[in-house]
mmCIF file with all atom_site columns, C-alpha atoms in Angstrom:
data_model
loop_
_atom_site.group_PDB
_atom_site.id
_atom_site.type_symbol
_atom_site.label_atom_id
_atom_site.label_alt_id
_atom_site.label_comp_id
_atom_site.label_asym_id
_atom_site.label_entity_id
_atom_site.label_seq_id
_atom_site.pdbx_PDB_ins_code
_atom_site.Cartn_x
_atom_site.Cartn_y
_atom_site.Cartn_z
_atom_site.occupancy
_atom_site.B_iso_or_equiv
_atom_site.pdbx_formal_charge
_atom_site.auth_seq_id
_atom_site.auth_comp_id
_atom_site.auth_asym_id
_atom_site.auth_atom_id
_atom_site.pdbx_PDB_model_num
ATOM 1  C CA . MET A 1 1  ? 9.841   15.129  1.579   1.00 53.00 ? 1  MET A CA 1
ATOM 2  C CA . SER A 1 2  ? 9.868   11.627  3.888   1.00 60.00 ? 2  SER A CA 1
ATOM 3  C CA . ASN A 1 3  ? 10.294  8.304   2.342   1.00 63.00 ? 3  ASN A CA 1
ATOM 4  C CA . ARG A 1 4  ? 8.964   6.908   5.604   1.00 69.00 ? 4  ARG A CA 1
ATOM 5  C CA . VAL A 1 5  ? 5.550   4.474   5.107   1.00 65.00 ? 5  VAL A CA 1
ATOM 6  C CA . LEU A 1 6  ? 2.689   5.265   6.880   1.00 69.00 ? 6  LEU A CA 1
ATOM 7  C CA . CYS A 1 7  ? 1.510   1.893   8.768   1.00 70.00 ? 7  CYS A CA 1
ATOM 8  C CA . ARG A 1 8  ? -0.764  1.399   11.334  1.00 72.00 ? 8  ARG A CA 1
ATOM 9  C CA . GLU A 1 9  ? -2.348  -1.485  13.161  1.00 76.00 ? 9  GLU A CA 1
ATOM 10 C CA . ALA A 1 10 ? -5.024  -3.523  12.454  1.00 76.00 ? 10 ALA A CA 1
ATOM 11 C CA . SER A 1 11 ? -7.657  -1.807  14.321  1.00 79.00 ? 11 SER A CA 1
ATOM 12 C CA . HIS A 1 12 ? -9.815  -4.904  14.106  1.00 80.00 ? 12 HIS A CA 1
ATOM 13 C CA . ALA A 1 13 ? -7.541  -8.051  14.317  1.00 82.00 ? 13 ALA A CA 1
ATOM 14 C CA . GLY A 1 14 ? -8.428  -10.152 17.135  1.00 85.00 ? 14 GLY A CA 1
ATOM 15 C CA . SER A 1 15 ? -12.198 -9.118  17.357  1.00 83.00 ? 15 SER A CA 1
ATOM 16 C CA . TRP A 1 16 ? -13.582 -8.906  13.515  1.00 82.00 ? 16 TRP A CA 1
ATOM 17 C CA . TYR A 1 17 ? -10.686 -11.478 12.224  1.00 84.00 ? 17 TYR A CA 1
ATOM 18 C CA . THR A 1 18 ? -8.593  -13.186 13.624  1.00 86.00 ? 18 THR A CA 1
ATOM 19 C CA . ALA A 1 19 ? -4.971  -11.635 14.717  1.00 87.00 ? 19 ALA A CA 1
ATOM 20 C CA . SER A 1 20 ? -2.767  -14.092 13.291  1.00 88.00 ? 20 SER A CA 1
ATOM 21 C CA . GLY A 1 21 ? -1.990  -13.809 9.581   1.00 85.00 ? 21 GLY A CA 1
ATOM 22 C CA . PRO A 1 22 ? -0.822  -16.809 8.751   1.00 89.00 ? 22 PRO A CA 1
ATOM 23 C CA . GLN A 1 23 ? -4.526  -18.428 10.433  1.00 91.00 ? 23 GLN A CA 1
ATOM 24 C CA . LEU A 1 24 ? -5.952  -15.608 8.461   1.00 86.00 ? 24 LEU A CA 1
ATOM 25 C CA . ASN A 1 25 ? -4.753  -16.632 5.552   1.00 87.00 ? 25 ASN A CA 1
ATOM 26 C CA . ALA A 1 26 ? -5.517  -19.726 5.705   1.00 91.00 ? 26 ALA A CA 1
ATOM 27 C CA . GLN A 1 27 ? -9.310  -18.435 6.489   1.00 90.00 ? 27 GLN A CA 1
ATOM 28 C CA . LEU A 1 28 ? -9.236  -17.107 3.525   1.00 86.00 ? 28 LEU A CA 1
ATOM 29 C CA . GLU A 1 29 ? -7.825  -19.441 1.200   1.00 89.00 ? 29 GLU A CA 1
ATOM 30 C CA . GLY A 1 30 ? -9.979  -21.968 2.170   1.00 92.00 ? 30 GLY A CA 1
ATOM 31 C CA . TRP A 1 31 ? -13.342 -20.173 1.292   1.00 91.00 ? 31 TRP A CA 1
ATOM 32 C CA . LEU A 1 32 ? -12.259 -19.178 -1.631  1.00 88.00 ? 32 LEU A CA 1
ATOM 33 C CA . SER A 1 33 ? -11.197 -23.362 -2.182  1.00 90.00 ? 33 SER A CA 1
ATOM 34 C CA . GLN A 1 34 ? -14.832 -23.700 -1.786  1.00 92.00 ? 34 GLN A CA 1
ATOM 35 C CA . VAL A 1 35 ? -16.204 -21.357 -4.088  1.00 89.00 ? 35 VAL A CA 1
ATOM 36 C CA . GLN A 1 36 ? -16.949 -22.284 -7.690  1.00 83.00 ? 36 GLN A CA 1
ATOM 37 C CA . SER A 1 37 ? -16.171 -19.550 -10.244 1.00 77.00 ? 37 SER A CA 1
ATOM 38 C CA . THR A 1 38 ? -19.550 -19.041 -12.771 1.00 78.00 ? 38 THR A CA 1
ATOM 39 C CA . LYS A 1 39 ? -19.003 -19.199 -16.362 1.00 75.00 ? 39 LYS A CA 1
ATOM 40 C CA . ARG A 1 40 ? -18.665 -15.509 -17.061 1.00 78.00 ? 40 ARG A CA 1
ATOM 41 C CA . PRO A 1 41 ? -16.577 -13.640 -14.669 1.00 77.00 ? 41 PRO A CA 1
ATOM 42 C CA . ALA A 1 42 ? -18.883 -10.899 -12.503 1.00 78.00 ? 42 ALA A CA 1
ATOM 43 C CA . ARG A 1 43 ? -19.276 -6.959  -13.948 1.00 77.00 ? 43 ARG A CA 1
ATOM 44 C CA . ALA A 1 44 ? -19.658 -5.850  -10.345 1.00 80.00 ? 44 ALA A CA 1
ATOM 45 C CA . ILE A 1 45 ? -20.745 -7.437  -6.965  1.00 82.00 ? 45 ILE A CA 1
ATOM 46 C CA . ILE A 1 46 ? -22.244 -6.765  -4.003  1.00 84.00 ? 46 ILE A CA 1
ATOM 47 C CA . ALA A 1 47 ? -19.806 -7.979  -1.329  1.00 83.00 ? 47 ALA A CA 1
ATOM 48 C CA . PRO A 1 48 ? -20.687 -7.996  2.645   1.00 79.00 ? 48 PRO A CA 1
ATOM 49 C CA . HIS A 1 49 ? -17.409 -6.300  5.206   1.00 74.00 ? 49 HIS A CA 1
ATOM 50 C CA . ALA A 1 50 ? -18.771 -7.253  8.421   1.00 77.00 ? 50 ALA A CA 1
ATOM 51 C CA . GLY A 1 51 ? -16.338 -9.685  10.263  1.00 81.00 ? 51 GLY A CA 1
ATOM 52 C CA . TYR A 1 52 ? -15.139 -12.131 8.511   1.00 82.00 ? 52 TYR A CA 1
ATOM 53 C CA . THR A 1 53 ? -16.305 -15.024 11.337  1.00 82.00 ? 53 THR A CA 1
ATOM 54 C CA . TYR A 1 54 ? -20.190 -13.455 9.995   1.00 85.00 ? 54 TYR A CA 1
ATOM 55 C CA . CYS A 1 55 ? -19.593 -13.083 6.317   1.00 87.00 ? 55 CYS A CA 1
ATOM 56 C CA . GLY A 1 56 ? -16.065 -14.342 5.032   1.00 88.00 ? 56 GLY A CA 1
ATOM 57 C CA . SER A 1 57 ? -17.969 -17.682 3.181   1.00 89.00 ? 57 SER A CA 1
ATOM 58 C CA . CYS A 1 58 ? -20.545 -15.172 1.865   1.00 88.00 ? 58 CYS A CA 1
ATOM 59 C CA . ALA A 1 59 ? -17.726 -12.760 0.642   1.00 87.00 ? 59 ALA A CA 1
ATOM 60 C CA . ALA A 1 60 ? -15.817 -14.826 -0.825  1.00 88.00 ? 60 ALA A CA 1
ATOM 61 C CA . HIS A 1 61 ? -18.645 -16.277 -3.103  1.00 87.00 ? 61 HIS A CA 1
ATOM 62 C CA . ALA A 1 62 ? -18.837 -12.842 -4.282  1.00 85.00 ? 62 ALA A CA 1
ATOM 63 C CA . TYR A 1 63 ? -14.895 -11.737 -4.624  1.00 82.00 ? 63 TYR A CA 1
ATOM 64 C CA . LYS A 1 64 ? -14.381 -15.513 -6.735  1.00 84.00 ? 64 LYS A CA 1
ATOM 65 C CA . GLN A 1 65 ? -16.394 -14.478 -9.490  1.00 82.00 ? 65 GLN A CA 1
ATOM 66 C CA . VAL A 1 66 ? -14.180 -11.571 -10.753 1.00 76.00 ? 66 VAL A CA 1
ATOM 67 C CA . TYR A 1 67 ? -10.940 -12.181 -12.957 1.00 63.00 ? 67 TYR A CA 1
ATOM 68 C CA . ALA A 1 68 ? -7.965  -12.802 -11.003 1.00 61.00 ? 68 ALA A CA 1
ATOM 69 C CA . VAL A 1 69 ? -6.187  -10.000 -12.070 1.00 60.00 ? 69 VAL A CA 1
ATOM 70 C CA . LEU A 1 70 ? -9.388  -7.777  -10.592 1.00 69.00 ? 70 LEU A CA 1
ATOM 71 C CA . PHE A 1 71 ? -9.616  -9.885  -7.841  1.00 67.00 ? 71 PHE A CA 1
ATOM 72 C CA . VAL A 1 72 ? -5.886  -8.404  -6.280  1.00 70.00 ? 72 VAL A CA 1
ATOM 73 C CA . LEU A 1 73 ? -7.177  -5.245  -7.329  1.00 74.00 ? 73 LEU A CA 1
ATOM 74 C CA . LEU A 1 74 ? -10.324 -5.605  -5.365  1.00 72.00 ? 74 LEU A CA 1
ATOM 75 C CA . ILE A 1 75 ? -8.299  -6.735  -2.401  1.00 74.00 ? 75 ILE A CA 1
ATOM 76 C CA . TYR A 1 76 ? -6.293  -3.631  -2.549  1.00 73.00 ? 76 TYR A CA 1
ATOM 77 C CA . LEU A 1 77 ? -9.646  -1.837  -2.898  1.00 76.00 ? 77 LEU A CA 1
ATOM 78 C CA . PHE A 1 78 ? -10.927 -3.348  0.349   1.00 74.00 ? 78 PHE A CA 1
ATOM 79 C CA . ILE A 1 79 ? -8.368  -2.868  2.083   1.00 73.00 ? 79 ILE A CA 1
ATOM 80 C CA . PHE A 1 80 ? -8.069  1.066   1.373   1.00 71.00 ? 80 PHE A CA 1
ATOM 81 C CA . LEU A 1 81 ? -11.648 1.390   1.809   1.00 69.00 ? 81 LEU A CA 1
ATOM 82 C CA . SER A 1 82 ? -10.857 -0.281  5.317   1.00 67.00 ? 82 SER A CA 1
ATOM 83 C CA . PHE A 1 83 ? -8.587  2.132   6.220   1.00 62.00 ? 83 PHE A CA 1
ATOM 84 C CA . ILE A 1 84 ? -10.792 5.370   4.898   1.00 60.00 ? 84 ILE A CA 1
ATOM 85 C CA . HIS A 1 85 ? -13.837 3.219   6.928   1.00 56.00 ? 85 HIS A CA 1
ATOM 86 C CA . SER A 1 86 ? -12.195 3.404   10.314  1.00 56.00 ? 86 SER A CA 1
ATOM 87 C CA . PHE A 1 87 ? -10.370 6.505   9.785   1.00 54.00 ? 87 PHE A CA 1
ATOM 88 C CA . SER A 1 88 ? -11.695 7.955   12.663  1.00 52.00 ? 88 SER A CA 1
ATOM 89 C CA . THR A 1 89 ? -10.057 5.456   15.045  1.00 52.00 ? 89 THR A CA 1
ATOM 90 C CA . PHE A 1 90 ? -6.230  6.159   13.289  1.00 49.00 ? 90 PHE A CA 1
#
């Protein structure tokens, strides 16, 4: 059994979102910083996942409503689902 990590290039970098890691991070932090949390965290969210240019601000409003720990888990889940969603391009 190999200890190699399977890693593929982001298939939509530069089209659905910027290809620059620092610029993408700044965009995400910017959208999230503009959102107020609700009084209670959300139990469930429905968030768009089209190109960040189109839905980044809207998605930030959804993701900001969950606990910080759950937020990190949701990001990992989003990355996993994005991978599965575009598996045919792998």
